[in-house]
Coordinates of C-alpha atoms in Angstrom, one line a residue:
Chain A
M1 CA 72.9 -74.0 47.1
G2 CA 71.3 -75.6 43.9
Y3 CA 68.2 -75.1 44.7
L4 CA 68.6 -71.7 46.1
I5 CA 70.2 -71.0 42.9
A6 CA 66.9 -72.1 40.9
I7 CA 64.9 -69.9 42.8
V8 CA 67.0 -66.8 42.2
I9 CA 66.6 -67.7 38.4
L10 CA 62.9 -68.2 38.5
C11 CA 62.6 -65.1 40.5
G12 CA 65.0 -63.1 38.0
I13 CA 62.9 -64.2 35.1
N14 CA 59.6 -63.2 36.7
I15 CA 60.8 -59.8 37.5
V16 CA 62.1 -59.3 33.8
A17 CA 58.2 -60.1 32.9
A18 CA 57.0 -58.3 36.1
L19 CA 58.8 -55.0 34.7
G20 CA 57.0 -55.3 31.4
V21 CA 53.7 -55.2 33.4
A22 CA 54.7 -52.7 35.5
I23 CA 55.4 -50.2 32.4
L24 CA 52.1 -51.1 30.7
T25 CA 50.2 -51.1 33.9
G26 CA 51.7 -49.4 36.7
Y27 CA 53.0 -46.4 34.3
T28 CA 50.3 -46.5 31.4
G29 CA 47.5 -47.3 33.3
L30 CA 46.7 -50.4 31.4
F31 CA 45.5 -53.4 33.0
T32 CA 46.6 -56.4 31.7
I33 CA 45.9 -60.0 32.4
G34 CA 47.2 -61.5 29.3
H35 CA 51.1 -61.2 29.7
A36 CA 51.5 -64.8 29.6
G37 CA 50.6 -64.8 25.9
F38 CA 53.4 -62.6 25.4
M39 CA 56.0 -64.6 27.2
A40 CA 54.5 -67.9 25.2
L41 CA 55.0 -66.1 22.1
G42 CA 58.9 -64.8 22.8
G43 CA 59.6 -68.2 24.4
Y44 CA 58.7 -70.3 21.5
M45 CA 59.8 -67.7 18.9
S46 CA 63.3 -67.9 20.7
A47 CA 63.3 -71.3 21.1
I48 CA 62.9 -71.8 17.3
M49 CA 65.7 -69.5 16.5
V50 CA 68.1 -71.7 18.8
K51 CA 67.0 -75.0 17.8
E52 CA 65.9 -75.0 14.4
L53 CA 67.9 -71.9 12.8
N54 CA 71.0 -72.1 15.1
V55 CA 70.9 -68.6 15.9
P56 CA 73.0 -67.1 18.8
Y57 CA 71.3 -67.8 22.1
P58 CA 71.5 -63.7 23.2
L59 CA 70.2 -62.7 19.5
A60 CA 67.3 -65.2 20.0
L61 CA 66.1 -63.9 22.8
L62 CA 65.8 -60.2 21.5
I63 CA 64.2 -62.0 18.5
G64 CA 61.9 -63.5 21.0
G65 CA 61.2 -60.1 22.4
A66 CA 60.9 -58.3 19.4
F67 CA 58.2 -60.7 17.8
A68 CA 56.4 -60.7 20.9
G69 CA 56.2 -56.9 20.6
I70 CA 55.3 -56.5 17.0
C71 CA 52.5 -59.6 18.2
S72 CA 51.1 -57.0 20.7
F73 CA 50.1 -54.5 18.0
I74 CA 47.6 -57.4 16.9
I75 CA 45.6 -56.7 20.0
G76 CA 46.7 -53.4 20.9
Y77 CA 45.9 -51.3 17.3
P78 CA 42.3 -52.5 17.3
A79 CA 42.0 -52.0 21.1
F80 CA 43.5 -48.5 21.4
R81 CA 41.6 -47.2 18.2
S82 CA 38.3 -48.2 20.1
R83 CA 39.4 -46.4 23.1
L84 CA 39.2 -49.9 25.1
R85 CA 40.7 -49.4 28.4
G86 CA 40.1 -50.3 32.4
D87 CA 38.2 -53.5 32.4
Y88 CA 37.5 -54.1 29.0
F89 CA 41.3 -53.9 28.0
A90 CA 42.2 -56.3 30.5
I91 CA 39.6 -58.6 29.3
A92 CA 41.0 -58.3 25.5
T93 CA 44.3 -59.2 26.7
L94 CA 43.0 -62.2 28.5
G95 CA 41.4 -63.6 25.5
F96 CA 44.4 -62.6 23.3
S97 CA 46.7 -64.7 25.7
E98 CA 44.2 -67.7 25.9
A99 CA 43.8 -67.7 21.9
I100 CA 48.0 -68.0 21.9
R101 CA 47.7 -70.6 24.6
L102 CA 45.2 -72.5 22.6
L103 CA 46.8 -72.1 19.4
L104 CA 50.2 -73.7 21.0
N105 CA 48.1 -76.5 22.4
N106 CA 47.1 -77.6 19.2
T107 CA 50.0 -77.3 16.8
R108 CA 50.7 -80.8 16.6
G109 CA 47.1 -81.8 15.4
L110 CA 47.3 -78.5 12.9
G111 CA 50.6 -79.8 11.6
Q112 CA 49.4 -83.3 11.1
S113 CA 46.6 -81.9 8.9
L114 CA 49.3 -80.1 6.8
Q115 CA 51.4 -83.2 6.1
D116 CA 49.1 -83.8 2.8
S117 CA 50.7 -80.4 1.6
T118 CA 52.4 -80.5 -1.6
S119 CA 54.0 -77.1 -1.4
S120 CA 57.4 -77.1 0.1
F121 CA 56.3 -74.2 2.5
G122 CA 53.1 -76.6 3.7
Q123 CA 55.5 -79.3 4.4
G124 CA 58.2 -77.0 6.0
A125 CA 55.1 -75.5 8.2
S126 CA 53.9 -78.8 9.1
S127 CA 57.2 -80.3 10.3
L128 CA 58.1 -77.3 11.9
L129 CA 54.4 -77.2 14.0
I130 CA 54.7 -81.2 14.8
K131 CA 58.1 -80.2 16.4
L132 CA 56.5 -77.8 18.8
G133 CA 54.5 -80.8 20.1
G134 CA 51.1 -78.8 20.8
A135 CA 50.2 -79.8 24.4
F136 CA 53.1 -82.2 24.7
G137 CA 55.5 -79.3 24.8
Y138 CA 58.7 -78.5 22.4
M139 CA 61.1 -80.6 24.0
N140 CA 65.2 -80.7 24.2
L141 CA 66.0 -77.1 24.3
P142 CA 69.4 -76.2 25.0
N143 CA 69.6 -75.5 28.8
V144 CA 71.5 -72.4 28.5
T145 CA 70.0 -69.9 31.0
N146 CA 72.1 -69.8 34.0
V147 CA 72.1 -67.8 36.9
W148 CA 74.5 -64.9 35.5
V149 CA 72.6 -64.8 32.4
V150 CA 69.4 -63.8 34.6
V151 CA 71.3 -61.5 36.9
V152 CA 72.9 -59.4 34.1
T153 CA 69.3 -59.2 32.1
V154 CA 67.5 -58.4 35.2
A155 CA 70.2 -55.8 35.7
L156 CA 69.8 -54.5 31.9
A157 CA 66.0 -54.8 32.1
M158 CA 65.7 -52.9 35.0
F159 CA 68.5 -50.4 33.6
F160 CA 66.4 -49.5 30.3
A161 CA 62.8 -49.7 32.2
H162 CA 64.4 -46.7 34.4
M163 CA 65.3 -45.0 31.4
Y164 CA 62.1 -45.8 29.5
V165 CA 59.7 -44.3 32.4
T166 CA 62.0 -41.1 33.2
S167 CA 61.8 -40.3 29.5
Q168 CA 59.7 -37.9 27.9
Y169 CA 57.8 -41.0 26.6
G170 CA 57.6 -42.3 29.8
K171 CA 56.1 -39.3 31.4
N172 CA 53.6 -38.8 28.7
S173 CA 52.7 -42.5 29.3
I174 CA 52.1 -41.3 33.1
A175 CA 49.9 -38.6 32.1
I176 CA 47.8 -40.9 30.3
S177 CA 47.2 -43.4 33.3
Q178 CA 46.3 -40.0 35.4
D179 CA 43.9 -38.2 33.1
E180 CA 43.8 -39.3 29.4
V181 CA 41.3 -36.5 28.3
A182 CA 43.7 -33.7 29.3
A183 CA 46.9 -35.6 28.3
E184 CA 45.1 -35.9 24.4
M185 CA 44.3 -32.0 24.7
M186 CA 47.8 -31.2 25.5
G187 CA 48.8 -33.0 22.5
V188 CA 49.7 -36.7 23.8
N189 CA 49.3 -38.8 21.2
L190 CA 47.3 -41.4 22.7
L191 CA 47.7 -44.3 20.4
K192 CA 51.2 -44.1 19.5
T193 CA 52.0 -43.4 23.2
K194 CA 50.2 -46.6 24.3
L195 CA 51.4 -48.7 21.4
I196 CA 54.8 -48.2 22.6
S197 CA 54.5 -48.6 25.9
L198 CA 52.7 -52.0 25.0
F199 CA 55.3 -52.9 22.6
I200 CA 58.1 -52.5 25.6
S201 CA 56.0 -54.5 27.9
A202 CA 55.2 -57.0 25.6
F203 CA 59.2 -57.3 24.6
Y204 CA 59.8 -57.6 28.4
A205 CA 57.5 -60.6 28.7
G206 CA 58.9 -62.4 25.5
V207 CA 62.5 -62.0 26.8
A208 CA 61.4 -63.6 30.1
G209 CA 59.6 -66.4 28.1
G210 CA 62.5 -67.2 26.4
L211 CA 64.8 -67.3 29.5
L212 CA 62.2 -69.6 31.0
G213 CA 62.4 -72.0 27.9
F214 CA 66.3 -72.2 27.8
Y215 CA 66.0 -72.9 31.8
F216 CA 63.6 -75.4 31.8
A217 CA 64.8 -77.1 28.5
Y218 CA 61.2 -77.3 27.2
L219 CA 58.2 -75.2 26.7
S220 CA 54.6 -76.2 27.4
P221 CA 51.5 -73.9 26.8
S222 CA 50.7 -75.0 30.3
L223 CA 53.6 -72.6 31.8
F224 CA 51.7 -69.8 30.1
T225 CA 48.2 -70.0 31.6
I226 CA 46.0 -67.0 33.3
T227 CA 47.4 -67.9 36.6
K228 CA 51.1 -66.8 35.4
S229 CA 49.9 -63.6 33.8
S230 CA 47.5 -63.1 37.5
D231 CA 51.0 -63.6 39.2
L232 CA 52.9 -60.9 37.1
L233 CA 49.6 -58.4 37.8
A234 CA 50.1 -59.5 41.4
A235 CA 53.2 -58.4 41.5
V236 CA 52.7 -55.0 40.0
V237 CA 49.3 -54.3 42.5
F238 CA 51.4 -55.1 45.0
G239 CA 54.3 -53.9 44.5
G240 CA 52.7 -50.2 43.7
I241 CA 51.9 -48.8 40.7
Q242 CA 54.7 -46.0 39.1
S243 CA 57.1 -47.7 40.8
L244 CA 59.7 -50.1 39.6
I245 CA 61.4 -50.9 42.8
G246 CA 58.0 -52.2 44.2
P247 CA 57.1 -54.9 41.4
F248 CA 61.1 -55.9 41.5
I249 CA 60.6 -56.5 45.3
T250 CA 57.1 -58.1 45.0
A251 CA 57.9 -60.4 42.3
F252 CA 60.5 -61.6 44.2
V253 CA 58.7 -62.5 47.1
L254 CA 55.8 -63.7 45.6
I255 CA 57.7 -66.3 43.7
G256 CA 60.6 -67.0 46.1
V257 CA 58.2 -67.3 49.2
P258 CA 55.7 -69.9 47.7
E259 CA 59.5 -71.8 46.3
L260 CA 60.8 -71.9 49.8
L261 CA 57.4 -72.9 51.6
R262 CA 56.6 -75.6 49.5
T263 CA 54.1 -77.5 51.2
F264 CA 52.2 -74.4 51.4
A265 CA 52.0 -73.4 48.0
E266 CA 48.7 -74.3 47.0
W267 CA 47.4 -71.8 49.7
R268 CA 49.3 -69.2 47.6
L269 CA 46.0 -68.4 45.6
I270 CA 43.6 -67.7 48.8
I271 CA 46.4 -65.8 50.4
Y272 CA 46.7 -63.5 47.4
G273 CA 42.9 -63.1 47.3
F274 CA 43.4 -62.2 50.8
L275 CA 46.3 -59.7 50.5
F276 CA 44.6 -58.4 47.5
V277 CA 41.6 -56.7 49.3
I278 CA 43.8 -55.8 52.0
V279 CA 46.0 -53.5 49.8
M280 CA 43.1 -52.4 47.9
I281 CA 41.6 -51.3 51.2
F282 CA 44.6 -49.8 53.0
R283 CA 47.1 -48.7 50.5
P284 CA 44.8 -48.7 46.8
Q285 CA 48.5 -47.5 45.1
G286 CA 50.2 -50.6 46.1
L287 CA 53.1 -51.2 48.5
L288 CA 55.6 -48.8 47.1
G289 CA 53.2 -46.7 44.9
Y290 CA 54.5 -43.8 43.4
V291 CA 58.1 -44.6 45.1
E292 CA 60.3 -43.8 42.0
M293 CA 63.5 -45.9 41.9
N294 CA 66.2 -44.4 44.2
F295 CA 68.6 -45.7 46.7
S296 CA 68.7 -43.5 49.4
F297 CA 66.9 -45.7 51.4
L298 CA 69.9 -48.2 51.4
G299 CA 71.7 -45.2 53.1
R300 CA 68.8 -44.7 55.7
W301 CA 68.8 -48.4 56.3
W302 CA 72.5 -48.6 56.8
N303 CA 72.5 -45.9 59.3
A304 CA 69.5 -47.5 60.9
I305 CA 71.3 -50.7 61.2
F306 CA 74.9 -49.8 61.5
R307 CA 73.8 -46.0 63.7
R308 CA 76.5 -47.2 66.5
K309 CA 79.5 -47.9 64.4
H310 CA 79.0 -44.9 61.8
T311 CA 78.5 -41.4 62.5
P312 CA 74.9 -40.8 61.1
S313 CA 75.1 -38.2 58.3
Q314 CA 72.8 -35.1 59.1
K315 CA 69.4 -35.6 59.9
G316 CA 67.0 -34.2 57.1
Chain B
M1 CA 48.5 -8.2 13.2
S2 CA 44.9 -8.1 11.5
E3 CA 45.0 -11.4 9.6
E4 CA 42.1 -14.0 10.9
I5 CA 43.2 -16.8 12.8
L6 CA 39.9 -18.6 13.8
S7 CA 36.8 -18.7 11.8
I8 CA 33.9 -20.2 12.9
K9 CA 31.2 -20.5 10.1
N10 CA 27.3 -21.7 10.9
L11 CA 28.6 -24.1 13.9
T12 CA 25.9 -26.5 14.9
V13 CA 25.7 -29.4 17.3
D14 CA 22.4 -31.6 18.3
F15 CA 22.8 -33.9 21.2
G16 CA 20.0 -36.3 20.5
G17 CA 17.1 -33.8 20.3
V18 CA 19.0 -31.1 22.0
R19 CA 20.5 -28.2 20.0
A20 CA 23.3 -27.7 22.3
V21 CA 25.1 -24.8 19.7
N22 CA 22.7 -23.4 16.8
D23 CA 24.2 -21.8 13.7
V24 CA 27.2 -19.8 15.4
S25 CA 29.4 -18.0 13.5
L26 CA 32.5 -15.8 14.9
S27 CA 36.0 -14.9 13.9
L28 CA 39.2 -13.7 15.5
R29 CA 41.9 -11.7 14.3
K30 CA 45.5 -12.7 15.6
G31 CA 46.3 -11.3 18.8
E32 CA 42.8 -10.2 19.7
F33 CA 41.2 -11.0 23.4
I34 CA 37.3 -12.0 23.2
G35 CA 35.2 -12.8 25.9
L36 CA 32.4 -15.4 25.8
I37 CA 29.3 -14.9 28.1
G38 CA 26.1 -16.5 28.7
P39 CA 23.7 -17.8 30.9
N40 CA 24.6 -21.7 32.1
G41 CA 23.7 -24.2 29.4
A42 CA 24.0 -21.7 26.9
G43 CA 26.5 -23.5 25.4
K44 CA 29.7 -21.7 25.7
T45 CA 31.8 -24.9 26.8
T46 CA 30.2 -26.5 24.2
I47 CA 31.8 -24.8 21.5
F48 CA 35.2 -24.6 23.5
N49 CA 34.8 -28.4 23.0
L50 CA 33.9 -28.5 19.3
I51 CA 37.2 -26.1 18.4
T52 CA 39.3 -28.8 20.3
N53 CA 37.3 -31.5 18.9
A54 CA 36.3 -33.3 21.9
F55 CA 33.2 -34.1 19.9
Q56 CA 32.1 -33.4 16.2
P57 CA 29.7 -30.4 15.1
T58 CA 26.6 -31.8 13.4
S59 CA 27.4 -29.1 10.6
G60 CA 29.3 -26.2 10.2
E61 CA 33.1 -25.0 9.8
I62 CA 36.1 -24.3 12.1
I63 CA 38.8 -22.9 10.2
F64 CA 42.0 -22.2 12.0
K65 CA 45.1 -20.7 10.3
G66 CA 43.6 -21.1 6.9
Q67 CA 42.9 -24.7 7.2
S68 CA 39.8 -26.7 8.2
I69 CA 40.5 -28.6 11.6
L70 CA 36.9 -30.8 12.0
G71 CA 37.9 -34.1 12.2
K72 CA 41.5 -33.7 13.5
S73 CA 42.1 -35.2 16.6
P74 CA 42.6 -33.3 20.1
D75 CA 46.2 -33.9 20.0
Q76 CA 46.5 -32.8 16.2
I77 CA 44.6 -29.9 17.3
C78 CA 46.8 -28.9 20.1
R79 CA 50.0 -29.6 17.9
L80 CA 48.5 -27.0 15.7
G81 CA 48.5 -24.4 18.3
I82 CA 45.2 -24.9 20.2
S83 CA 45.5 -25.0 23.9
R84 CA 42.9 -24.4 26.6
T85 CA 42.1 -25.1 30.3
F86 CA 39.2 -26.6 31.7
Q87 CA 36.0 -25.4 33.4
N88 CA 36.4 -28.6 36.2
I89 CA 39.9 -28.2 36.5
R90 CA 41.9 -31.4 34.8
L91 CA 45.3 -31.4 36.0
F92 CA 47.4 -34.6 36.3
P93 CA 46.8 -35.1 40.1
Q94 CA 49.4 -37.0 41.1
M95 CA 52.1 -35.3 39.3
T96 CA 53.9 -32.1 40.8
A97 CA 53.1 -28.8 39.5
Y98 CA 56.5 -28.7 37.2
E99 CA 55.6 -32.0 36.1
N100 CA 52.1 -30.8 34.8
V101 CA 53.7 -28.1 32.9
E102 CA 56.5 -30.0 31.6
L103 CA 53.9 -32.3 30.3
G104 CA 52.8 -29.5 28.2
L105 CA 56.2 -29.0 26.6
H106 CA 57.2 -32.8 26.1
S107 CA 53.7 -34.0 24.9
T108 CA 55.0 -34.4 21.5
P109 CA 58.5 -36.2 22.5
R110 CA 61.5 -33.9 21.0
Y111 CA 64.0 -37.0 21.1
S112 CA 63.3 -40.4 19.3
L113 CA 62.9 -43.6 21.5
A114 CA 66.2 -45.2 21.0
E115 CA 67.7 -42.0 22.6
A116 CA 65.2 -42.3 25.5
F117 CA 66.8 -45.6 26.1
I118 CA 70.4 -44.5 26.1
R119 CA 69.9 -41.0 26.9
T120 CA 72.6 -39.1 24.4
P121 CA 74.0 -35.8 24.8
R122 CA 71.4 -34.2 22.5
A123 CA 68.5 -36.0 24.6
A124 CA 70.2 -34.8 27.6
R125 CA 70.3 -31.2 26.4
I126 CA 66.6 -31.6 25.3
E127 CA 65.8 -32.4 28.7
A128 CA 67.4 -29.5 30.4
E129 CA 65.9 -27.0 28.1
T130 CA 62.7 -28.6 28.8
R131 CA 63.2 -28.4 32.6
K132 CA 64.3 -24.5 32.2
R133 CA 61.4 -23.7 30.1
A134 CA 59.0 -25.0 32.7
H135 CA 60.5 -23.5 35.6
E136 CA 60.2 -20.1 33.5
L137 CA 56.5 -20.8 32.8
L138 CA 56.0 -21.8 36.7
E139 CA 57.7 -18.2 37.3
M140 CA 55.2 -16.5 35.1
V141 CA 52.3 -17.7 36.7
N142 CA 53.8 -17.2 40.3
L143 CA 54.1 -20.5 41.3
S144 CA 57.6 -21.2 41.6
Q145 CA 57.6 -21.9 45.2
H146 CA 55.1 -24.8 44.7
A147 CA 57.0 -26.3 41.9
N148 CA 57.3 -30.1 43.9
A149 CA 54.1 -29.9 45.6
R150 CA 51.7 -32.6 44.2
A151 CA 49.0 -30.9 41.8
S152 CA 46.2 -32.3 43.6
S153 CA 47.2 -30.8 47.1
L154 CA 47.2 -27.3 45.7
P155 CA 44.7 -24.9 46.7
Y156 CA 42.0 -24.1 44.2
G157 CA 43.0 -21.1 42.9
L158 CA 46.8 -22.1 42.3
Q159 CA 45.3 -25.1 40.4
R160 CA 43.7 -22.3 38.0
R161 CA 47.3 -21.0 37.3
L162 CA 49.0 -24.2 37.2
E163 CA 46.5 -25.0 34.2
L164 CA 46.9 -21.9 32.3
A165 CA 50.7 -22.3 33.0
R166 CA 50.0 -26.0 31.5
A167 CA 48.2 -24.6 28.7
M168 CA 51.0 -22.1 27.8
A169 CA 53.7 -24.9 27.7
T170 CA 52.2 -26.3 24.5
S171 CA 53.1 -23.0 22.8
P172 CA 49.5 -22.4 21.7
E173 CA 48.4 -19.6 19.2
L174 CA 45.0 -19.5 20.3
L175 CA 44.2 -20.3 24.0
L176 CA 41.0 -21.1 25.2
L177 CA 40.3 -20.2 28.8
D178 CA 37.3 -21.8 30.4
E179 CA 35.9 -19.9 33.4
P180 CA 39.5 -19.0 34.8
A181 CA 38.4 -17.1 37.9
A182 CA 35.6 -19.6 38.9
G183 CA 35.4 -19.9 42.8
M184 CA 37.6 -17.0 43.3
N185 CA 37.2 -14.1 45.5
E186 CA 37.5 -10.5 44.7
D187 CA 41.3 -9.9 45.6
E188 CA 42.1 -13.1 43.7
C189 CA 39.9 -11.9 40.6
K190 CA 41.9 -9.1 40.4
E191 CA 45.4 -10.8 40.4
L192 CA 43.8 -13.1 37.8
V193 CA 43.1 -10.2 35.6
Q194 CA 46.4 -8.5 35.8
L195 CA 48.1 -12.1 34.8
I196 CA 46.0 -12.6 32.4
R197 CA 46.4 -9.4 30.8
Q198 CA 50.0 -9.9 31.0
I199 CA 50.4 -13.1 29.5
H200 CA 48.1 -11.6 26.9
N201 CA 50.2 -8.7 26.4
T202 CA 53.7 -10.4 26.3
M203 CA 52.9 -14.1 24.6
G204 CA 50.7 -12.6 21.8
Y205 CA 48.1 -15.3 22.5
T206 CA 44.8 -14.8 20.7
M207 CA 42.1 -15.7 23.4
I208 CA 38.6 -16.6 23.9
M209 CA 37.9 -16.7 27.6
I210 CA 34.5 -17.7 29.2
E211 CA 33.6 -16.6 32.2
H212 CA 30.8 -15.9 34.6
H213 CA 32.3 -13.2 36.9
M214 CA 31.4 -9.7 35.1
N215 CA 33.9 -7.6 36.4
V216 CA 36.6 -9.8 35.1
V217 CA 35.1 -9.8 32.1
M218 CA 34.4 -6.3 31.4
D219 CA 37.9 -5.5 32.8
L220 CA 39.9 -7.6 30.7
C221 CA 37.4 -7.0 27.4
R222 CA 37.6 -3.2 27.9
D223 CA 39.2 -2.8 24.6
S224 CA 37.5 -5.6 22.6
L225 CA 34.6 -7.6 22.1
I226 CA 32.2 -9.8 24.1
Y227 CA 30.1 -12.5 22.5
V228 CA 26.8 -13.4 24.5
L229 CA 25.4 -16.7 23.8
N230 CA 21.9 -17.7 25.0
L231 CA 20.2 -21.5 24.4
G232 CA 23.2 -22.3 21.9
S233 CA 22.6 -19.1 19.8
L234 CA 24.4 -15.8 19.4
L235 CA 22.5 -13.4 21.1
A236 CA 24.8 -10.0 20.8
V237 CA 28.3 -8.9 19.9
G238 CA 29.5 -5.8 21.2
S239 CA 32.0 -3.9 23.5
P240 CA 31.6 -4.2 27.4
A241 CA 29.4 -1.0 27.3
E242 CA 27.3 -2.1 24.4
I243 CA 26.6 -5.4 26.4
Q244 CA 25.8 -4.1 29.4
N245 CA 22.8 -2.2 28.0
N246 CA 21.8 -4.5 25.7
P247 CA 17.9 -5.1 26.3
D248 CA 18.2 -8.8 25.1
V249 CA 21.4 -9.6 27.0
I250 CA 19.6 -8.2 30.5
R251 CA 16.5 -10.4 29.4
A252 CA 18.5 -13.7 29.0
Y253 CA 20.3 -12.9 32.1
L254 CA 17.7 -11.8 34.3
G255 CA 14.3 -13.2 32.6
E256 CA 11.1 -10.8 31.9
R257 CA 8.1 -9.7 32.9
K258 CA 4.9 -11.6 32.1
N259 CA 1.4 -10.6 32.8
G260 CA 2.9 -8.5 35.5
R261 CA 3.9 -11.3 37.4
D262 CA 7.7 -11.2 38.2
N263 CA 9.3 -14.2 37.0
A264 CA 13.0 -13.3 37.1
H265 CA 15.1 -15.7 38.6
A266 CA 18.5 -13.8 38.7

């Protein structure tokens, strides 16, 4: 039972991050292979908040998310100003996340080199950087993420994502993903709309990073490699663009199944590659592409399964 | 009614060594409807692209409602009140007809981001107003029964009308129509002429229309001016009758006789 709960927690954390990628890639049309970087930023920030500053845990998660969101402007503003998109933007995000990971890998060395600093700020920075532990990881975090926290966070994340993508802001993002030139000519402020999408997306990733740290009770840069980013992107590509429920389901499946079939786990990347090709050929919009989140399908399933016991509602 | 709304002065643009638009000046009074015609490659669409700042002119000035709009981004220009349709239709293909029109209404979101997340009563009311207005616009171009059809699945003629509705949704003062009748047959053209005239009369837009169908241009511009462009320069300005009898225009369209040989390529 404990093992199953652990899988549910890991799936839930990934769903939160995947919903962030869905907002950016699925709805705004900006491919990202750097969301592990935003997870790392949010995770480390919320860990510092709780461990060093004794900030309450839920607040720390929000601060971590906001920090990741604000950091996203570092990459977003210059990239969107120069109209990077498609592969080029994806590569920019990859570079950003690798830069974050390498920086975190070397915090210990950086901290030690600052140890001789005379200013109190230098001393403080030095001791904090050493505590982050570089490639060894940031140890002894409070182990407070449990299944209820994750379930509530996923529910809130789903709710707010749905609110966003059905709002006027979200609909403008969809227009950008379909025809950027036409959207701009019709009055959509490209820079602002994309930055808002990126901020929300990075916020989600940051919160997921925080949850992850407080679940494992440690954080290390090796948790946030490009494999993590591509897992998230895979969830959105398989799950379908302009869909929240699609990435929700695939994030669950893509994390849950390899965990359950542990011996099979190394084959995951090969199978992903194979599935990518299949999906691109037969269903380029993803399994549930353009499927809006609504729960009428539950009713249909219910009828299909229990048709004999319940009188089916009128066919339509 | 007669104040000047748009004035273009000595507009020139070079693409590499090609001068696509050469020293074009024109001015429009509020509520006026003008036609812009010329052979292929004359620079008609380029002028639209310059007005909406899809790219920058090499020299010249564009003044809209008393202020220069050079260097403003396309979305700012849209917000100032210039909207357009496209020669090669640019609808949002995967969105429904209704959503396409709706976008024009909320391209500048009308409630704050916080309200987007918690949908205050105010945001809900704005959404309802937007919905109502979008359906009114669809009604105006006779597309109500196609409101929920995916834009890319609509027939060509309907896509043109949908673009018109989307352009109207941004509540423009100046509407630029780029070949609204392209690819339409006689009957569809007649319907379109009626529709455009009705829109012009009821909405009070100032309009510039590029069109190759001469029947459409001559009919819609019967009380106003037609500008003729050729090779980037303004060739003639006048009423439909004047343009039809202008020897320069005929030469530009049909070519001219040289050395007794017929070089005409109609």
